[in-house]
Backbone as a ProteinNet text record, in pm:
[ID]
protein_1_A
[PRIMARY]
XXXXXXXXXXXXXXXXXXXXXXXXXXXXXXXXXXXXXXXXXXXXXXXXXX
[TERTIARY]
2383.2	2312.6	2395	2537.5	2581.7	2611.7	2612.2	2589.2	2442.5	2301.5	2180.6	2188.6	2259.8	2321.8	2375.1	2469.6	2561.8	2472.8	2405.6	2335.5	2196.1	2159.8	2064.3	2119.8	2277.5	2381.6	2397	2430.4	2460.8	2276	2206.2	2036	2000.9	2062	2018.5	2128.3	2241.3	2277.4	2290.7	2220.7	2214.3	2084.1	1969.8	1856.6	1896.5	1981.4	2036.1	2098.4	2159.7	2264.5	2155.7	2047.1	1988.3	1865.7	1820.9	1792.5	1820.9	1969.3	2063.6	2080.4	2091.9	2081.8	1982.5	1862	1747.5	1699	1751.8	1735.2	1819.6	1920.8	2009.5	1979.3	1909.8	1871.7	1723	1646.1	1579.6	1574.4	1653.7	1759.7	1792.3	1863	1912.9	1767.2	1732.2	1573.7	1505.9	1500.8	1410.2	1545.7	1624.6	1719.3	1716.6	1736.4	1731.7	1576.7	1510.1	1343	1319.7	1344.9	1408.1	1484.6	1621.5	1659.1	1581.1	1520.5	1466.1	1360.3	1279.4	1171.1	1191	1331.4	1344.7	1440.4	1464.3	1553.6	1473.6	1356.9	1217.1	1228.6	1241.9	1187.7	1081.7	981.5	868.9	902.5	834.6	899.8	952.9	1098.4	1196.5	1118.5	1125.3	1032.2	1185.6	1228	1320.4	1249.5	1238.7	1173.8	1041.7	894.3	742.7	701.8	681.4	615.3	506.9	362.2	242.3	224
1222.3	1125.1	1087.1	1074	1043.8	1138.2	1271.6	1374.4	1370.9	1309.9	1316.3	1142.9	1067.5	952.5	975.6	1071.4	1113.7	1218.3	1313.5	1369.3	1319.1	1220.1	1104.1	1075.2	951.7	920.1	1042.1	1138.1	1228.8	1276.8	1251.9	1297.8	1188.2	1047.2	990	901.7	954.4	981.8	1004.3	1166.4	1255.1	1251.4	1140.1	1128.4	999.5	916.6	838.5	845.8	911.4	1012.1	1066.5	1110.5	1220.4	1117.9	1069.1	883.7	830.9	774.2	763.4	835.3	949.1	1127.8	1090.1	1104.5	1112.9	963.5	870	746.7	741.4	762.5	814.1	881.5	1011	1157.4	1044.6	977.1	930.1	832.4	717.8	663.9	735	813.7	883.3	949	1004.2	1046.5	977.7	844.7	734.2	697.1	618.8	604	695.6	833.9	916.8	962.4	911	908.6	806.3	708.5	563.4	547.8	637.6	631.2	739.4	840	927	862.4	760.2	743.5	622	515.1	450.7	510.9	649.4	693.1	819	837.9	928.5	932	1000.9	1059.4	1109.4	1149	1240.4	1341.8	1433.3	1581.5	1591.3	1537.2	1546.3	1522.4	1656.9	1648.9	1701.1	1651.5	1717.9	1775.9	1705	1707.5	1642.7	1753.2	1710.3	1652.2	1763.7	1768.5	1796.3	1766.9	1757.6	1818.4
-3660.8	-3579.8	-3456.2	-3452.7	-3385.8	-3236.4	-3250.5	-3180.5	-3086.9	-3142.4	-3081.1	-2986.8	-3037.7	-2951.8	-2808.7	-2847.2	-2717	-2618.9	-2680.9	-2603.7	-2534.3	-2599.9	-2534.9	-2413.4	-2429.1	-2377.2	-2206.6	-2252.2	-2121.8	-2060	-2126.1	-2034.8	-1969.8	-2000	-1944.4	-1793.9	-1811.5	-1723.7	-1624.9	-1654.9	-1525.1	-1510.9	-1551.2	-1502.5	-1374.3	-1460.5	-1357.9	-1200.7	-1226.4	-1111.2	-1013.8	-1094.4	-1048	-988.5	-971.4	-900.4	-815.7	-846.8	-743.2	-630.1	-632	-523.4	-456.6	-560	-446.5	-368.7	-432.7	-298.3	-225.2	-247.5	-80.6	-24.7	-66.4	37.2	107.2	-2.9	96.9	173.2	174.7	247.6	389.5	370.3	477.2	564.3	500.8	606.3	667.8	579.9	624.5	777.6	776	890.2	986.9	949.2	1110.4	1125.2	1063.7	1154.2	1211.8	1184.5	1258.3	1363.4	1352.3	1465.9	1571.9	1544.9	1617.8	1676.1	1590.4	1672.1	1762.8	1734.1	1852.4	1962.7	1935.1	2108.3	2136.7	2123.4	2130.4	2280.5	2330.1	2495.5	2497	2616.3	2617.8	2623.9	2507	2508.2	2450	2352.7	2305.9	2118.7	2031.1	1905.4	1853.5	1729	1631.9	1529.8	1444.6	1322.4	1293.7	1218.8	1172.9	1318.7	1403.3	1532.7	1523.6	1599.6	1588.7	1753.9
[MASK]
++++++++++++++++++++++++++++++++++++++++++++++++++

């Protein structure tokens, strides 16, 4: 029993971690579309151009 504890223990973890990751990655996207769209020139498209 104590073995299906620990391996609970480490899945939930790296579900954690793995959480953590992705609100920083989206964090970070959200900020430089932010900054992109307040120093936006005409003409000037980086990134999800229409």
């Amino acid at each position: 029993m104590g073995s299906s504890v620990q391996a609970d223990a480490k899945f939930l973890r790296r579900v954690l971690f793995g959480l953590v990751a992705l609100t920083v990655m989206t964090g970070a996207l959200a900020g430089f579309t932010t900054v992109q769209a307040m120093t936006e020139k005409a003409g000037t498209c980086v990134l999800f151009c229409e």
